[in-house]
PDB file of C-alpha atoms in Angstrom:
ATOM      1  CA  GLY L  20    -137.563 104.901  35.819  1.00  0.00           C
ATOM      2  CA  ALA L  21    -137.629 108.392  34.399  1.00  0.00           C
ATOM      3  CA  GLY L  22    -134.143 108.354  32.909  1.00  0.00           C
ATOM      4  CA  VAL L  23    -131.293 106.069  31.894  1.00  0.00           C
ATOM      5  CA  SER L  24    -129.840 104.431  34.982  1.00  0.00           C
ATOM      6  CA  GLN L  25    -126.271 103.147  35.204  1.00  0.00           C
ATOM      7  CA  SER L  26    -124.438 101.196  37.871  1.00  0.00           C
ATOM      8  CA  PRO L  27    -121.993 101.247  39.449  1.00  0.00           C
ATOM      9  CA  ARG L  28    -121.377 104.960  39.270  1.00  0.00           C
ATOM     10  CA  TYR L  29    -117.760 104.505  40.281  1.00  0.00           C
ATOM     11  CA  LYS L  30    -115.552 101.451  39.944  1.00  0.00           C
ATOM     12  CA  VAL L  31    -111.895 101.002  40.788  1.00  0.00           C
ATOM     13  CA  ALA L  32    -110.427  97.846  39.282  1.00  0.00           C
ATOM     14  CA  LYS L  33    -106.983  96.325  39.559  1.00  0.00           C
ATOM     15  CA  ARG L  34    -105.241  95.747  36.250  1.00  0.00           C
ATOM     16  CA  GLY L  35    -106.239  92.359  34.919  1.00  0.00           C
ATOM     17  CA  GLN L  36    -109.569  92.271  36.744  1.00  0.00           C
ATOM     18  CA  ASP L  37    -112.858  91.787  34.874  1.00  0.00           C
ATOM     19  CA  VAL L  38    -115.595  94.426  35.283  1.00  0.00           C
ATOM     20  CA  ALA L  39    -119.287  94.558  34.387  1.00  0.00           C
ATOM     21  CA  LEU L  40    -121.204  97.800  33.919  1.00  0.00           C
ATOM     22  CA  ARG L  41    -124.983  97.818  33.894  1.00  0.00           C
ATOM     23  CA  CYS L  42    -127.423 100.043  32.016  1.00  0.00           C
ATOM     24  CA  ASP L  43    -131.168 100.283  32.520  1.00  0.00           C
ATOM     25  CA  PRO L  44    -132.589 102.343  29.622  1.00  0.00           C
ATOM     26  CA  ILE L  45    -135.716 104.477  29.562  1.00  0.00           C
ATOM     27  CA  SER L  46    -138.745 102.200  29.536  1.00  0.00           C
ATOM     28  CA  GLY L  47    -139.916 101.418  26.015  1.00  0.00           C
ATOM     29  CA  HIS L  48    -136.753 102.606  24.309  1.00  0.00           C
ATOM     30  CA  VAL L  49    -135.785 100.253  21.518  1.00  0.00           C
ATOM     31  CA  SER L  50    -132.308 101.588  20.786  1.00  0.00           C
ATOM     32  CA  LEU L  51    -129.445 101.411  23.270  1.00  0.00           C
ATOM     33  CA  PHE L  52    -125.928 102.742  22.864  1.00  0.00           C
ATOM     34  CA  TRP L  53    -122.675 102.505  24.787  1.00  0.00           C
ATOM     35  CA  TYR L  54    -120.108 105.299  24.545  1.00  0.00           C
ATOM     36  CA  GLN L  55    -116.679 105.780  26.090  1.00  0.00           C
ATOM     37  CA  GLN L  56    -115.573 109.261  27.200  1.00  0.00           C
ATOM     38  CA  ALA L  57    -111.990 110.127  28.077  1.00  0.00           C
ATOM     39  CA  LEU L  58    -111.241 113.182  30.174  1.00  0.00           C
ATOM     40  CA  GLY L  59    -111.640 116.379  28.168  1.00  0.00           C
ATOM     41  CA  GLN L  60    -112.970 114.572  25.107  1.00  0.00           C
ATOM     42  CA  GLY L  61    -116.372 113.984  23.585  1.00  0.00           C
ATOM     43  CA  PRO L  62    -118.071 110.600  23.876  1.00  0.00           C
ATOM     44  CA  GLU L  63    -116.902 107.938  21.412  1.00  0.00           C
ATOM     45  CA  PHE L  64    -119.235 105.251  20.126  1.00  0.00           C
ATOM     46  CA  LEU L  65    -118.695 101.679  21.257  1.00  0.00           C
ATOM     47  CA  THR L  66    -121.751  99.634  20.314  1.00  0.00           C
ATOM     48  CA  TYR L  67    -125.473  99.789  19.449  1.00  0.00           C
ATOM     49  CA  PHE L  68    -128.451  97.519  20.118  1.00  0.00           C
ATOM     50  CA  GLN L  69    -131.891  97.505  18.594  1.00  0.00           C
ATOM     51  CA  ASN L  70    -133.956  95.499  21.069  1.00  0.00           C
ATOM     52  CA  GLU L  71    -131.797  92.437  21.831  1.00  0.00           C
ATOM     53  CA  ALA L  72    -129.887  92.535  18.548  1.00  0.00           C
ATOM     54  CA  GLN L  73    -126.398  94.026  18.568  1.00  0.00           C
ATOM     55  CA  LEU L  74    -126.410  95.755  15.184  1.00  0.00           C
ATOM     56  CA  ASP L  75    -123.112  97.628  15.391  1.00  0.00           C
ATOM     57  CA  LYS L  76    -120.066  96.860  17.507  1.00  0.00           C
ATOM     58  CA  SER L  77    -117.546  98.620  15.322  1.00  0.00           C
ATOM     59  CA  GLY L  78    -116.423 100.939  18.116  1.00  0.00           C
ATOM     60  CA  LEU L  79    -115.394  98.265  20.608  1.00  0.00           C
ATOM     61  CA  PRO L  80    -111.623  98.814  21.014  1.00  0.00           C
ATOM     62  CA  SER L  81    -110.611  95.201  21.484  1.00  0.00           C
ATOM     63  CA  ASP L  82    -111.961  91.700  21.958  1.00  0.00           C
ATOM     64  CA  ARG L  83    -111.714  92.294  25.721  1.00  0.00           C
ATOM     65  CA  PHE L  84    -114.879  94.381  25.417  1.00  0.00           C
ATOM     66  CA  PHE L  85    -118.209  92.600  25.202  1.00  0.00           C
ATOM     67  CA  ALA L  86    -121.782  93.891  25.453  1.00  0.00           C
ATOM     68  CA  GLU L  87    -125.131  92.152  25.694  1.00  0.00           C
ATOM     69  CA  ARG L  88    -128.810  92.982  25.980  1.00  0.00           C
ATOM     70  CA  PRO L  89    -130.424  89.550  26.204  1.00  0.00           C
ATOM     71  CA  GLU L  90    -134.050  90.561  26.763  1.00  0.00           C
ATOM     72  CA  GLY L  91    -134.018  93.835  24.885  1.00  0.00           C
ATOM     73  CA  SER L  92    -134.031  95.981  28.013  1.00  0.00           C
ATOM     74  CA  VAL L  93    -131.139  96.020  30.503  1.00  0.00           C
ATOM     75  CA  SER L  94    -127.668  95.923  28.970  1.00  0.00           C
ATOM     76  CA  THR L  95    -124.294  94.967  30.381  1.00  0.00           C
ATOM     77  CA  LEU L  96    -120.896  96.093  29.123  1.00  0.00           C
ATOM     78  CA  LYS L  97    -118.164  93.702  30.198  1.00  0.00           C
ATOM     79  CA  ILE L  98    -114.469  94.441  30.072  1.00  0.00           C
ATOM     80  CA  GLN L  99    -112.132  91.502  30.570  1.00  0.00           C
ATOM     81  CA  ARG L 100    -108.558  91.740  31.852  1.00  0.00           C
ATOM     82  CA  THR L 101    -108.772  95.503  32.344  1.00  0.00           C
ATOM     83  CA  GLN L 102    -105.834  97.686  31.326  1.00  0.00           C
ATOM     84  CA  GLN L 103    -104.955 101.205  32.454  1.00  0.00           C
ATOM     85  CA  GLU L 104    -106.008 102.607  29.092  1.00  0.00           C
ATOM     86  CA  ASP L 105    -109.549 101.389  29.813  1.00  0.00           C
ATOM     87  CA  SER L 106    -109.892 104.086  32.486  1.00  0.00           C
ATOM     88  CA  ALA L 107    -112.708 106.349  31.276  1.00  0.00           C
ATOM     89  CA  VAL L 108    -116.353 107.179  31.763  1.00  0.00           C
ATOM     90  CA  TYR L 109    -118.679 104.656  30.138  1.00  0.00           C
ATOM     91  CA  LEU L 110    -121.936 106.254  29.078  1.00  0.00           C
ATOM     92  CA  CYS L 111    -125.097 104.404  28.213  1.00  0.00           C
ATOM     93  CA  ALA L 112    -127.805 106.081  26.139  1.00  0.00           C
ATOM     94  CA  SER L 113    -131.192 105.109  24.768  1.00  0.00           C
ATOM     95  CA  SER L 114    -133.703 106.365  22.235  1.00  0.00           C
ATOM     96  CA  LEU L 115    -137.259 105.482  21.350  1.00  0.00           C
ATOM     97  CA  GLU L 116    -136.061 104.263  17.983  1.00  0.00           C
ATOM     98  CA  ALA L 117    -133.070 104.739  15.735  1.00  0.00           C
ATOM     99  CA  GLY L 118    -132.626 108.317  14.566  1.00  0.00           C
ATOM    100  CA  ASN L 119    -134.564 109.834  17.446  1.00  0.00           C
ATOM    101  CA  THR L 120    -133.081 111.929  20.224  1.00  0.00           C
ATOM    102  CA  ILE L 121    -130.618 109.966  22.344  1.00  0.00           C
ATOM    103  CA  TYR L 122    -130.783 110.370  26.131  1.00  0.00           C
ATOM    104  CA  PHE L 123    -127.744 109.633  28.261  1.00  0.00           C
ATOM    105  CA  GLY L 124    -127.252 108.207  31.712  1.00  0.00           C
ATOM    106  CA  GLU L 125    -124.887 109.673  34.312  1.00  0.00           C
ATOM    107  CA  GLY L 126    -122.107 107.283  33.338  1.00  0.00           C
ATOM    108  CA  SER L 127    -119.951 104.721  35.085  1.00  0.00           C
ATOM    109  CA  TRP L 128    -116.503 106.031  36.021  1.00  0.00           C
ATOM    110  CA  LEU L 129    -113.909 103.282  35.680  1.00  0.00           C
ATOM    111  CA  THR L 130    -110.424 103.687  37.075  1.00  0.00           C
ATOM    112  CA  VAL L 131    -107.927 100.872  36.484  1.00  0.00           C
ATOM    113  CA  VAL L 132    -104.975 100.868  38.882  1.00  0.00           C
TER     114      VAL L 132
ATOM    115  CA  GLU A  10    -115.423 109.570   7.816  1.00  0.00           C
ATOM    116  CA  ASP A  11    -117.634 111.942   9.810  1.00  0.00           C
ATOM    117  CA  GLN A  12    -115.803 114.745  11.585  1.00  0.00           C
ATOM    118  CA  VAL A  13    -116.949 117.315  14.117  1.00  0.00           C
ATOM    119  CA  THR A  14    -114.722 120.197  15.250  1.00  0.00           C
ATOM    120  CA  GLN A  15    -115.767 122.539  18.017  1.00  0.00           C
ATOM    121  CA  SER A  16    -114.256 125.929  18.805  1.00  0.00           C
ATOM    122  CA  PRO A  17    -113.114 127.463  20.970  1.00  0.00           C
ATOM    123  CA  GLU A  18    -111.975 124.640  23.272  1.00  0.00           C
ATOM    124  CA  ALA A  19    -112.605 126.876  26.271  1.00  0.00           C
ATOM    125  CA  LEU A  20    -114.397 130.180  26.754  1.00  0.00           C
ATOM    126  CA  ARG A  21    -114.584 132.435  29.764  1.00  0.00           C
ATOM    127  CA  LEU A  22    -117.319 135.074  29.817  1.00  0.00           C
ATOM    128  CA  GLN A  23    -118.511 137.651  32.268  1.00  0.00           C
ATOM    129  CA  GLU A  24    -122.117 137.379  33.323  1.00  0.00           C
ATOM    130  CA  GLY A  25    -124.238 139.128  30.673  1.00  0.00           C
ATOM    131  CA  GLU A  26    -121.538 138.943  27.994  1.00  0.00           C
ATOM    132  CA  SER A  27    -123.097 137.283  24.940  1.00  0.00           C
ATOM    133  CA  SER A  28    -121.070 134.991  22.667  1.00  0.00           C
ATOM    134  CA  SER A  29    -121.256 132.090  20.221  1.00  0.00           C
ATOM    135  CA  LEU A  30    -119.836 128.573  20.128  1.00  0.00           C
ATOM    136  CA  ASN A  31    -118.971 127.004  16.787  1.00  0.00           C
ATOM    137  CA  CYS A  32    -119.421 123.443  15.539  1.00  0.00           C
ATOM    138  CA  SER A  33    -117.988 122.632  12.101  1.00  0.00           C
ATOM    139  CA  TYR A  34    -118.861 119.277  10.596  1.00  0.00           C
ATOM    140  CA  THR A  35    -118.253 117.049   7.605  1.00  0.00           C
ATOM    141  CA  VAL A  36    -120.667 114.195   7.025  1.00  0.00           C
ATOM    142  CA  SER A  37    -121.883 112.364   3.950  1.00  0.00           C
ATOM    143  CA  GLY A  38    -125.478 113.511   4.291  1.00  0.00           C
ATOM    144  CA  LEU A  39    -126.743 115.005   7.543  1.00  0.00           C
ATOM    145  CA  ARG A  40    -129.712 113.409   9.225  1.00  0.00           C
ATOM    146  CA  GLY A  41    -129.503 115.627  12.296  1.00  0.00           C
ATOM    147  CA  LEU A  42    -127.164 117.819  14.350  1.00  0.00           C
ATOM    148  CA  PHE A  43    -127.483 117.624  18.114  1.00  0.00           C
ATOM    149  CA  TRP A  44    -126.378 119.934  20.914  1.00  0.00           C
ATOM    150  CA  TYR A  45    -125.870 118.625  24.441  1.00  0.00           C
ATOM    151  CA  ARG A  46    -124.811 120.237  27.698  1.00  0.00           C
ATOM    152  CA  GLN A  47    -122.581 118.306  30.087  1.00  0.00           C
ATOM    153  CA  ASP A  48    -121.947 119.296  33.699  1.00  0.00           C
ATOM    154  CA  PRO A  49    -118.895 117.892  35.546  1.00  0.00           C
ATOM    155  CA  GLY A  50    -119.505 114.321  36.663  1.00  0.00           C
ATOM    156  CA  LYS A  51    -122.773 114.059  34.750  1.00  0.00           C
ATOM    157  CA  GLY A  52    -123.942 112.570  31.480  1.00  0.00           C
ATOM    158  CA  PRO A  53    -124.738 114.783  28.470  1.00  0.00           C
ATOM    159  CA  GLU A  54    -128.109 116.523  28.678  1.00  0.00           C
ATOM    160  CA  PHE A  55    -130.029 116.998  25.425  1.00  0.00           C
ATOM    161  CA  LEU A  56    -130.606 120.591  24.286  1.00  0.00           C
ATOM    162  CA  PHE A  57    -131.522 120.762  20.582  1.00  0.00           C
ATOM    163  CA  THR A  58    -131.789 118.844  17.340  1.00  0.00           C
ATOM    164  CA  LEU A  59    -131.445 120.655  13.992  1.00  0.00           C
ATOM    165  CA  TYR A  60    -132.302 118.909  10.749  1.00  0.00           C
ATOM    166  CA  SER A  61    -131.806 121.323   7.848  1.00  0.00           C
ATOM    167  CA  ALA A  62    -129.824 124.401   6.906  1.00  0.00           C
ATOM    168  CA  GLY A  63    -131.525 127.583   8.000  1.00  0.00           C
ATOM    169  CA  GLU A  64    -133.254 125.962  10.949  1.00  0.00           C
ATOM    170  CA  GLU A  65    -133.077 127.703  14.342  1.00  0.00           C
ATOM    171  CA  LYS A  66    -134.165 126.576  17.812  1.00  0.00           C
ATOM    172  CA  GLU A  67    -134.262 128.497  21.081  1.00  0.00           C
ATOM    173  CA  LYS A  68    -134.386 127.605  24.747  1.00  0.00           C
ATOM    174  CA  GLU A  69    -134.070 130.302  27.384  1.00  0.00           C
ATOM    175  CA  ARG A  70    -130.741 132.078  26.754  1.00  0.00           C
ATOM    176  CA  LEU A  71    -129.604 129.589  24.090  1.00  0.00           C
ATOM    177  CA  LYS A  72    -130.238 129.652  20.341  1.00  0.00           C
ATOM    178  CA  ALA A  73    -128.884 127.075  17.912  1.00  0.00           C
ATOM    179  CA  THR A  74    -128.548 127.675  14.183  1.00  0.00           C
ATOM    180  CA  LEU A  75    -127.482 125.435  11.312  1.00  0.00           C
ATOM    181  CA  THR A  76    -125.832 125.922   7.912  1.00  0.00           C
ATOM    182  CA  LYS A  77    -124.581 123.294   5.487  1.00  0.00           C
ATOM    183  CA  LYS A  78    -121.131 123.264   7.080  1.00  0.00           C
ATOM    184  CA  GLU A  79    -121.521 124.451  10.658  1.00  0.00           C
ATOM    185  CA  SER A  80    -123.767 125.134  13.604  1.00  0.00           C
ATOM    186  CA  PHE A  81    -123.619 127.906  16.140  1.00  0.00           C
ATOM    187  CA  LEU A  82    -124.837 127.934  19.710  1.00  0.00           C
ATOM    188  CA  HIS A  83    -125.529 131.550  20.647  1.00  0.00           C
ATOM    189  CA  ILE A  84    -125.632 132.390  24.346  1.00  0.00           C
ATOM    190  CA  THR A  85    -127.374 135.659  25.168  1.00  0.00           C
ATOM    191  CA  ALA A  86    -126.671 137.382  28.486  1.00  0.00           C
ATOM    192  CA  PRO A  87    -125.262 134.226  30.120  1.00  0.00           C
ATOM    193  CA  LYS A  88    -125.513 133.490  33.826  1.00  0.00           C
ATOM    194  CA  PRO A  89    -123.069 131.524  36.001  1.00  0.00           C
ATOM    195  CA  GLU A  90    -125.426 128.536  35.882  1.00  0.00           C
ATOM    196  CA  ASP A  91    -124.783 128.300  32.123  1.00  0.00           C
ATOM    197  CA  SER A  92    -121.222 127.170  32.911  1.00  0.00           C
ATOM    198  CA  ALA A  93    -120.771 123.683  31.455  1.00  0.00           C
ATOM    199  CA  THR A  94    -119.246 121.837  28.517  1.00  0.00           C
ATOM    200  CA  TYR A  95    -121.330 122.102  25.360  1.00  0.00           C
ATOM    201  CA  LEU A  96    -121.106 119.155  22.984  1.00  0.00           C
ATOM    202  CA  CYS A  97    -122.102 119.029  19.327  1.00  0.00           C
ATOM    203  CA  ALA A  98    -122.800 115.757  17.495  1.00  0.00           C
ATOM    204  CA  VAL A  99    -123.923 114.656  14.036  1.00  0.00           C
ATOM    205  CA  LEU A 100    -126.034 111.741  12.889  1.00  0.00           C
ATOM    206  CA  PRO A 101    -125.449 110.708   9.277  1.00  0.00           C
ATOM    207  CA  MET A 102    -128.198 110.028   6.771  1.00  0.00           C
ATOM    208  CA  ASP A 103    -126.863 106.518   6.204  1.00  0.00           C
ATOM    209  CA  THR A 104    -129.572 104.353   7.784  1.00  0.00           C
ATOM    210  CA  GLY A 105    -127.009 101.661   8.490  1.00  0.00           C
ATOM    211  CA  ARG A 106    -125.252 103.941  10.948  1.00  0.00           C
ATOM    212  CA  ARG A 107    -127.154 104.886  14.074  1.00  0.00           C
ATOM    213  CA  ALA A 108    -124.457 106.376  16.265  1.00  0.00           C
ATOM    214  CA  LEU A 109    -123.722 110.019  16.913  1.00  0.00           C
ATOM    215  CA  THR A 110    -120.241 111.393  16.194  1.00  0.00           C
ATOM    216  CA  PHE A 111    -119.289 113.980  18.815  1.00  0.00           C
ATOM    217  CA  GLY A 112    -116.885 116.890  18.890  1.00  0.00           C
ATOM    218  CA  SER A 113    -114.563 117.439  21.848  1.00  0.00           C
ATOM    219  CA  GLY A 114    -116.765 120.146  23.287  1.00  0.00           C
ATOM    220  CA  THR A 115    -116.425 123.770  24.378  1.00  0.00           C
ATOM    221  CA  ARG A 116    -115.899 124.354  28.103  1.00  0.00           C
ATOM    222  CA  LEU A 117    -117.808 127.479  29.033  1.00  0.00           C
ATOM    223  CA  GLN A 118    -117.205 129.350  32.262  1.00  0.00           C
ATOM    224  CA  VAL A 119    -119.421 132.312  33.123  1.00  0.00           C
ATOM    225  CA  GLN A 120    -118.111 134.475  35.926  1.00  0.00           C
ATOM    226  CA  PRO A 121    -120.416 136.601  38.108  1.00  0.00           C
TER     227      PRO A 121
END
């Protein structure tokens, strides 16, 4: 597709439920990023992939958060046993290679009730 | 630790009233400074990348400038459609770190 595609756009989860958020980056983009954005704040880095390799996961807030990109294209961010503080917008972004301009998707809005 | 501070947090302008948004940063070697625009319910939309002090870039009513400590986004004769949150982010020179560090943004409202 022309841009970064994310699904679902909106997700309401009950506390304790597991969720999976999908990202389809721009075709040919090697680098893929996940960010978390709280209301009224700037995006905060979660994790980074170069092709299928997860090179940086320093921003993942807890071991309940897990990301994968098994074939170097589509990525999934999984959150286990969701908590209310996980409610946020999860943004996926991609770039042709590291250091180049990063393009964002529309985000997945997660609300944990 | 990289830090990005944007001011003001919110700005209300009348249509045609020019102004500037500020982005102050501290980073151990700047690889690039990025400006994005974010509309409500949307992802950030790329505007500019600046790489070195003294560099300027323009797009329509927007002009971004860069010094060694800060960047400005100048908005000339804004229109209501320029209303959005403007985000600034830095990418450090450290090749081991690929992620952008963002500020909290400036929410701009342009009234007709």
